[in-house]
PDB file of C-alpha atoms and ligand atoms in Angstrom:
ATOM      1  CA  UNK A  24       0.015  -0.002  -0.030  1.00 43.00           C
ATOM      2  CA  UNK A  25       2.797   2.387   0.914  1.00 48.00           C
ATOM      3  CA  UNK A  26       4.343   1.972  -2.500  1.00 46.00           C
ATOM      4  CA  UNK A  27       1.183   3.097  -4.317  1.00 49.00           C
ATOM      5  CA  UNK A  28       1.483   6.499  -2.618  1.00 56.00           C
ATOM      6  CA  UNK A  29       3.549   8.529  -5.139  1.00 62.00           C
ATOM      7  CA  UNK A  30       1.503   7.505  -8.122  1.00 81.00           C
ATOM      8  CA  UNK A  31      -1.873   7.827  -6.555  1.00 85.00           C
ATOM      9  CA  UNK A  32      -1.057  11.293  -5.143  1.00 89.00           C
ATOM     10  CA  UNK A  33       0.413  12.488  -8.462  1.00 85.00           C
ATOM     11  CA  UNK A  34      -2.263  10.924 -10.632  1.00 87.00           C
ATOM     12  CA  UNK A  35      -5.336  11.635  -8.633  1.00 91.00           C
ATOM     13  CA  UNK A  36      -4.457  14.343  -6.074  1.00 94.00           C
ATOM     14  CA  UNK A  37      -4.850  14.392  -2.296  1.00 95.00           C
ATOM     15  CA  UNK A  38      -8.560  14.404  -2.131  1.00 96.00           C
ATOM     16  CA  UNK A  39      -9.053  11.359  -4.316  1.00 95.00           C
ATOM     17  CA  UNK A  40      -6.135   9.583  -2.573  1.00 94.00           C
ATOM     18  CA  UNK A  41      -7.636  10.217   0.829  1.00 95.00           C
ATOM     19  CA  UNK A  42     -10.984   9.013  -0.315  1.00 95.00           C
ATOM     20  CA  UNK A  43      -9.349   5.906  -1.734  1.00 94.00           C
ATOM     21  CA  UNK A  44      -7.431   5.217   1.429  1.00 95.00           C
ATOM     22  CA  UNK A  45     -10.454   5.662   3.656  1.00 96.00           C
ATOM     23  CA  UNK A  46     -12.577   3.378   1.405  1.00 96.00           C
ATOM     24  CA  UNK A  47      -9.862   0.621   1.582  1.00 96.00           C
ATOM     25  CA  UNK A  48      -9.485   1.072   5.278  1.00 97.00           C
ATOM     26  CA  UNK A  49     -13.223   0.832   5.776  1.00 97.00           C
ATOM     27  CA  UNK A  50     -13.318  -2.431   3.798  1.00 97.00           C
ATOM     28  CA  UNK A  51     -10.452  -3.914   5.790  1.00 97.00           C
ATOM     29  CA  UNK A  52     -11.695  -2.799   9.254  1.00 98.00           C
ATOM     30  CA  UNK A  53     -15.423  -3.042   8.832  1.00 97.00           C
ATOM     31  CA  UNK A  54     -15.963  -2.783  12.587  1.00 97.00           C
ATOM     32  CA  UNK A  55     -14.617   0.781  12.534  1.00 98.00           C
ATOM     33  CA  UNK A  56     -16.778   3.591  11.152  1.00 98.00           C
ATOM     34  CA  UNK A  57     -14.748   6.079   9.253  1.00 98.00           C
ATOM     35  CA  UNK A  58     -16.067   9.682   9.254  1.00 98.00           C
ATOM     36  CA  UNK A  59     -14.176  11.997   6.920  1.00 97.00           C
ATOM     37  CA  UNK A  60     -14.498  15.673   6.238  1.00 98.00           C
ATOM     38  CA  UNK A  61     -12.193  17.203   3.755  1.00 97.00           C
ATOM     39  CA  UNK A  62     -12.648  20.878   3.172  1.00 97.00           C
ATOM     40  CA  UNK A  63      -9.546  22.011   1.246  1.00 96.00           C
ATOM     41  CA  UNK A  64      -8.872  22.256  -2.401  1.00 94.00           C
ATOM     42  CA  UNK A  65      -6.066  20.686  -4.291  1.00 94.00           C
ATOM     43  CA  UNK A  66      -4.388  24.086  -4.986  1.00 93.00           C
ATOM     44  CA  UNK A  67      -4.205  24.903  -1.275  1.00 93.00           C
ATOM     45  CA  UNK A  68      -1.482  22.268  -0.698  1.00 94.00           C
ATOM     46  CA  UNK A  69       1.992  21.845  -2.035  1.00 92.00           C
ATOM     47  CA  UNK A  70       3.167  18.407  -3.190  1.00 90.00           C
ATOM     48  CA  UNK A  71       5.364  17.934  -0.125  1.00 90.00           C
ATOM     49  CA  UNK A  72       2.415  18.827   2.120  1.00 94.00           C
ATOM     50  CA  UNK A  73       0.147  16.431   0.327  1.00 94.00           C
ATOM     51  CA  UNK A  74       2.665  13.656   0.951  1.00 93.00           C
ATOM     52  CA  UNK A  75       2.968  14.525   4.628  1.00 94.00           C
ATOM     53  CA  UNK A  76      -0.775  14.628   5.070  1.00 96.00           C
ATOM     54  CA  UNK A  77      -1.329  11.342   3.354  1.00 95.00           C
ATOM     55  CA  UNK A  78       1.478   9.583   5.257  1.00 94.00           C
ATOM     56  CA  UNK A  79       0.466  10.904   8.699  1.00 96.00           C
ATOM     57  CA  UNK A  80      -3.145   9.852   8.001  1.00 97.00           C
ATOM     58  CA  UNK A  81      -2.081   6.323   7.081  1.00 95.00           C
ATOM     59  CA  UNK A  82       0.151   6.050  10.122  1.00 96.00           C
ATOM     60  CA  UNK A  83      -2.499   7.371  12.583  1.00 97.00           C
ATOM     61  CA  UNK A  84      -5.258   5.233  11.160  1.00 98.00           C
ATOM     62  CA  UNK A  85      -3.155   2.149  11.163  1.00 97.00           C
ATOM     63  CA  UNK A  86      -2.395   2.789  14.830  1.00 97.00           C
ATOM     64  CA  UNK A  87      -6.062   3.092  15.573  1.00 98.00           C
ATOM     65  CA  UNK A  88      -6.743  -0.298  13.908  1.00 97.00           C
ATOM     66  CA  UNK A  89      -3.781  -1.839  15.726  1.00 96.00           C
ATOM     67  CA  UNK A  90      -4.146  -0.476  19.217  1.00 95.00           C
ATOM     68  CA  UNK A  91      -7.194   1.744  19.602  1.00 83.00           C
ATOM     69  CA  UNK A  92     -10.100  -0.668  20.101  1.00 93.00           C
ATOM     70  CA  UNK A  93     -12.078   2.181  18.481  1.00 97.00           C
ATOM     71  CA  UNK A  94     -15.450   1.980  16.796  1.00 98.00           C
ATOM     72  CA  UNK A  95     -15.351   5.463  15.192  1.00 98.00           C
ATOM     73  CA  UNK A  96     -12.510   7.353  13.486  1.00 98.00           C
ATOM     74  CA  UNK A  97     -13.033  10.979  12.451  1.00 98.00           C
ATOM     75  CA  UNK A  98     -10.633  12.508  10.044  1.00 98.00           C
ATOM     76  CA  UNK A  99     -10.841  16.156   9.206  1.00 98.00           C
ATOM     77  CA  UNK A 100      -8.675  18.147   6.773  1.00 98.00           C
ATOM     78  CA  UNK A 101      -9.557  21.859   6.721  1.00 98.00           C
ATOM     79  CA  UNK A 102      -8.367  25.440   6.636  1.00 96.00           C
ATOM     80  CA  UNK A 103      -8.096  26.793  10.116  1.00 91.00           C
ATOM     81  CA  UNK A 104      -6.847  30.079  11.312  1.00 87.00           C
ATOM     82  CA  UNK A 105      -5.069  30.749   7.912  1.00 87.00           C
ATOM     83  CA  UNK A 106      -3.357  27.377   7.932  1.00 96.00           C
ATOM     84  CA  UNK A 107      -4.112  23.746   7.208  1.00 98.00           C
ATOM     85  CA  UNK A 108      -5.209  21.450   9.872  1.00 98.00           C
ATOM     86  CA  UNK A 109      -5.340  17.657   9.816  1.00 98.00           C
ATOM     87  CA  UNK A 110      -6.981  15.907  12.755  1.00 98.00           C
ATOM     88  CA  UNK A 111      -7.507  12.224  13.239  1.00 98.00           C
ATOM     89  CA  UNK A 112      -9.577  11.303  16.289  1.00 98.00           C
ATOM     90  CA  UNK A 113     -10.667   7.981  17.621  1.00 98.00           C
ATOM     91  CA  UNK A 114     -12.990   6.841  20.417  1.00 97.00           C
ATOM     92  CA  UNK A 115     -10.790   3.949  21.425  1.00 97.00           C
ATOM     93  CA  UNK A 116      -8.889   3.048  24.637  1.00 96.00           C
ATOM     94  CA  UNK A 117      -6.318   5.856  24.465  1.00 96.00           C
ATOM     95  CA  UNK A 118      -2.925   5.708  26.148  1.00 95.00           C
ATOM     96  CA  UNK A 119      -0.694   7.709  28.429  1.00 93.00           C
ATOM     97  CA  UNK A 120       1.736   9.615  26.176  1.00 87.00           C
ATOM     98  CA  UNK A 121       4.238   9.938  29.004  1.00 87.00           C
ATOM     99  CA  UNK A 122       4.592   6.269  29.728  1.00 88.00           C
ATOM    100  CA  UNK A 123       3.790   4.461  26.492  1.00 86.00           C
ATOM    101  CA  UNK A 124       6.604   2.690  24.767  1.00 84.00           C
ATOM    102  CA  UNK A 125       6.973   4.576  21.520  1.00 83.00           C
ATOM    103  CA  UNK A 126       7.409   2.786  18.257  1.00 89.00           C
ATOM    104  CA  UNK A 127       8.214   4.261  14.906  1.00 91.00           C
ATOM    105  CA  UNK A 128       4.760   5.471  14.169  1.00 94.00           C
ATOM    106  CA  UNK A 129       4.342   8.355  16.578  1.00 95.00           C
ATOM    107  CA  UNK A 130       7.861   9.715  16.027  1.00 94.00           C
ATOM    108  CA  UNK A 131       7.514   9.358  12.224  1.00 94.00           C
ATOM    109  CA  UNK A 132       4.263  11.302  12.239  1.00 96.00           C
ATOM    110  CA  UNK A 133       5.864  14.111  14.226  1.00 96.00           C
ATOM    111  CA  UNK A 134       9.046  14.153  12.139  1.00 95.00           C
ATOM    112  CA  UNK A 135       7.131  14.203   8.843  1.00 94.00           C
ATOM    113  CA  UNK A 136       4.900  17.073  10.040  1.00 96.00           C
ATOM    114  CA  UNK A 137       7.894  19.116  11.262  1.00 96.00           C
ATOM    115  CA  UNK A 138      10.026  18.496   8.138  1.00 94.00           C
ATOM    116  CA  UNK A 139       7.144  19.908   6.115  1.00 94.00           C
ATOM    117  CA  UNK A 140       6.992  23.001   8.258  1.00 96.00           C
ATOM    118  CA  UNK A 141       4.126  22.073  10.587  1.00 97.00           C
ATOM    119  CA  UNK A 142       3.587  21.011  14.263  1.00 97.00           C
ATOM    120  CA  UNK A 143       2.015  17.852  15.497  1.00 97.00           C
ATOM    121  CA  UNK A 144       0.268  17.298  18.803  1.00 96.00           C
ATOM    122  CA  UNK A 145      -0.594  13.920  20.183  1.00 95.00           C
ATOM    123  CA  UNK A 146      -3.398  14.050  22.735  1.00 96.00           C
ATOM    124  CA  UNK A 147      -4.491  10.882  24.367  1.00 96.00           C
ATOM    125  CA  UNK A 148      -6.176   9.961  27.610  1.00 93.00           C
ATOM    126  CA  UNK A 149      -6.380   6.371  28.883  1.00 91.00           C
ATOM    127  CA  UNK A 150      -9.971   5.221  28.353  1.00 91.00           C
ATOM    128  CA  UNK A 151     -10.960   8.393  26.364  1.00 92.00           C
ATOM    129  CA  UNK A 152      -9.498   8.085  22.874  1.00 96.00           C
ATOM    130  CA  UNK A 153      -6.771   9.766  20.982  1.00 97.00           C
ATOM    131  CA  UNK A 154      -6.450  12.845  18.820  1.00 98.00           C
ATOM    132  CA  UNK A 155      -3.524  13.480  16.440  1.00 98.00           C
ATOM    133  CA  UNK A 156      -3.604  17.059  15.321  1.00 98.00           C
ATOM    134  CA  UNK A 157      -1.171  18.489  12.784  1.00 98.00           C
ATOM    135  CA  UNK A 158      -1.127  22.064  11.566  1.00 98.00           C
ATOM    136  CA  UNK A 159       0.821  23.823   8.795  1.00 97.00           C
ATOM    137  CA  UNK A 160       0.987  27.513   8.173  1.00 95.00           C
ATOM    138  CA  UNK A 161      -0.140  28.520   4.623  1.00 83.00           C
ATOM    139  CA  UNK A 162       2.729  30.023   2.753  1.00 69.00           C
TER     140      UNK A 162
HETATM  141  N1  ATP B  17      -4.797   5.516  18.499  1.00 90.90           N
HETATM  142  C1  ATP B  17      -4.262   4.844  19.499  1.00 90.90           C
HETATM  143  N2  ATP B  17      -5.024   4.289  20.465  1.00 90.90           N
HETATM  144  C2  ATP B  17      -4.430   3.619  21.511  1.00 90.90           C
HETATM  145  N3  ATP B  17      -3.102   3.487  21.713  1.00 90.90           N
HETATM  146  C3  ATP B  17      -2.284   3.982  20.751  1.00 90.90           C
HETATM  147  C4  ATP B  17      -2.793   4.753  19.638  1.00 90.90           C
HETATM  148  N4  ATP B  17      -1.748   5.141  18.911  1.00 90.90           N
HETATM  149  C5  ATP B  17      -0.676   4.710  19.460  1.00 90.90           C
HETATM  150  N5  ATP B  17      -0.917   4.061  20.685  1.00 90.90           N
HETATM  151  C6  ATP B  17      -0.025   3.497  21.679  1.00 90.90           C
HETATM  152  O1  ATP B  17       1.219   4.193  21.448  1.00 90.90           O
HETATM  153  C7  ATP B  17       2.239   3.207  21.238  1.00 90.90           C
HETATM  154  C8  ATP B  17       3.234   3.760  20.231  1.00 90.90           C
HETATM  155  O2  ATP B  17       2.721   3.930  18.937  1.00 90.90           O
HETATM  156  P1  ATP B  17       3.684   3.843  17.646  1.00 90.90           P
HETATM  157  O3  ATP B  17       2.893   4.036  16.430  1.00 90.90           O
HETATM  158  O4  ATP B  17       4.780   4.902  17.865  1.00 90.90           O
HETATM  159  O5  ATP B  17       4.278   2.428  17.783  1.00 90.90           O
HETATM  160  P2  ATP B  17       3.672   0.956  17.382  1.00 90.90           P
HETATM  161  O6  ATP B  17       2.375   1.214  16.626  1.00 90.90           O
HETATM  162  O7  ATP B  17       3.668   0.208  18.619  1.00 90.90           O
HETATM  163  O8  ATP B  17       4.735   0.372  16.390  1.00 90.90           O
HETATM  164  P3  ATP B  17       5.030   0.814  14.943  1.00 90.90           P
HETATM  165  O9  ATP B  17       4.206   2.017  14.528  1.00 90.90           O
HETATM  166  O10 ATP B  17       6.516   1.130  14.960  1.00 90.90           O
HETATM  167  O11 ATP B  17       4.692  -0.353  14.138  1.00 90.90           O
HETATM  168  C9  ATP B  17       1.529   1.968  20.727  1.00 90.90           C
HETATM  169  O12 ATP B  17       2.253   0.811  20.951  1.00 90.90           O
HETATM  170  C10 ATP B  17       0.179   2.064  21.512  1.00 90.90           C
HETATM  171  O13 ATP B  17       0.408   1.574  22.814  1.00 90.90           O
HETATM  172 MG1   MG B  18       2.290   2.483  14.986  1.00 90.90          MG
END
């Protein structure tokens, strides 16, 4: 799936790529309801930003399937305060960010976001779900 990324982003754009990914995810994890709201246009985002958004979304949603015990995932991509905001929220079991053993996923998400000029916050409470929120200033 990861290897399809460059061609699908280049050929179809971020919106179609996100729709495709969410559709596949929904098929694979039929017990999780995916709610998606994308309110940006293709021209708002540079190619590197599109790549970051797509990769972070995949990573966050894979974590939810793997660890979250969630029934609902909400993904929003919108313009917010003059920037772009990506948020992926789940209603699963959550975790304590201070004590959890970090794998590659969380640090890669943060790194990708920062390398593309944004900031990434990971909010999670044990028993109360997780929100990954990444924001980028519009240049
Ligand atoms: N959405 C989530 N819900 C509950 N727990 C989570 C969620 N996302 C991450 N975690 C917790 O944070 C830990 C670290 O996540 P991270 O993605 O960094 O590593 P991983 O998924 O364990 O391994 P990797 O991503 O390298 O395959 C996970 O092991 C899990 O305990
Ligand atoms: Mg992971």
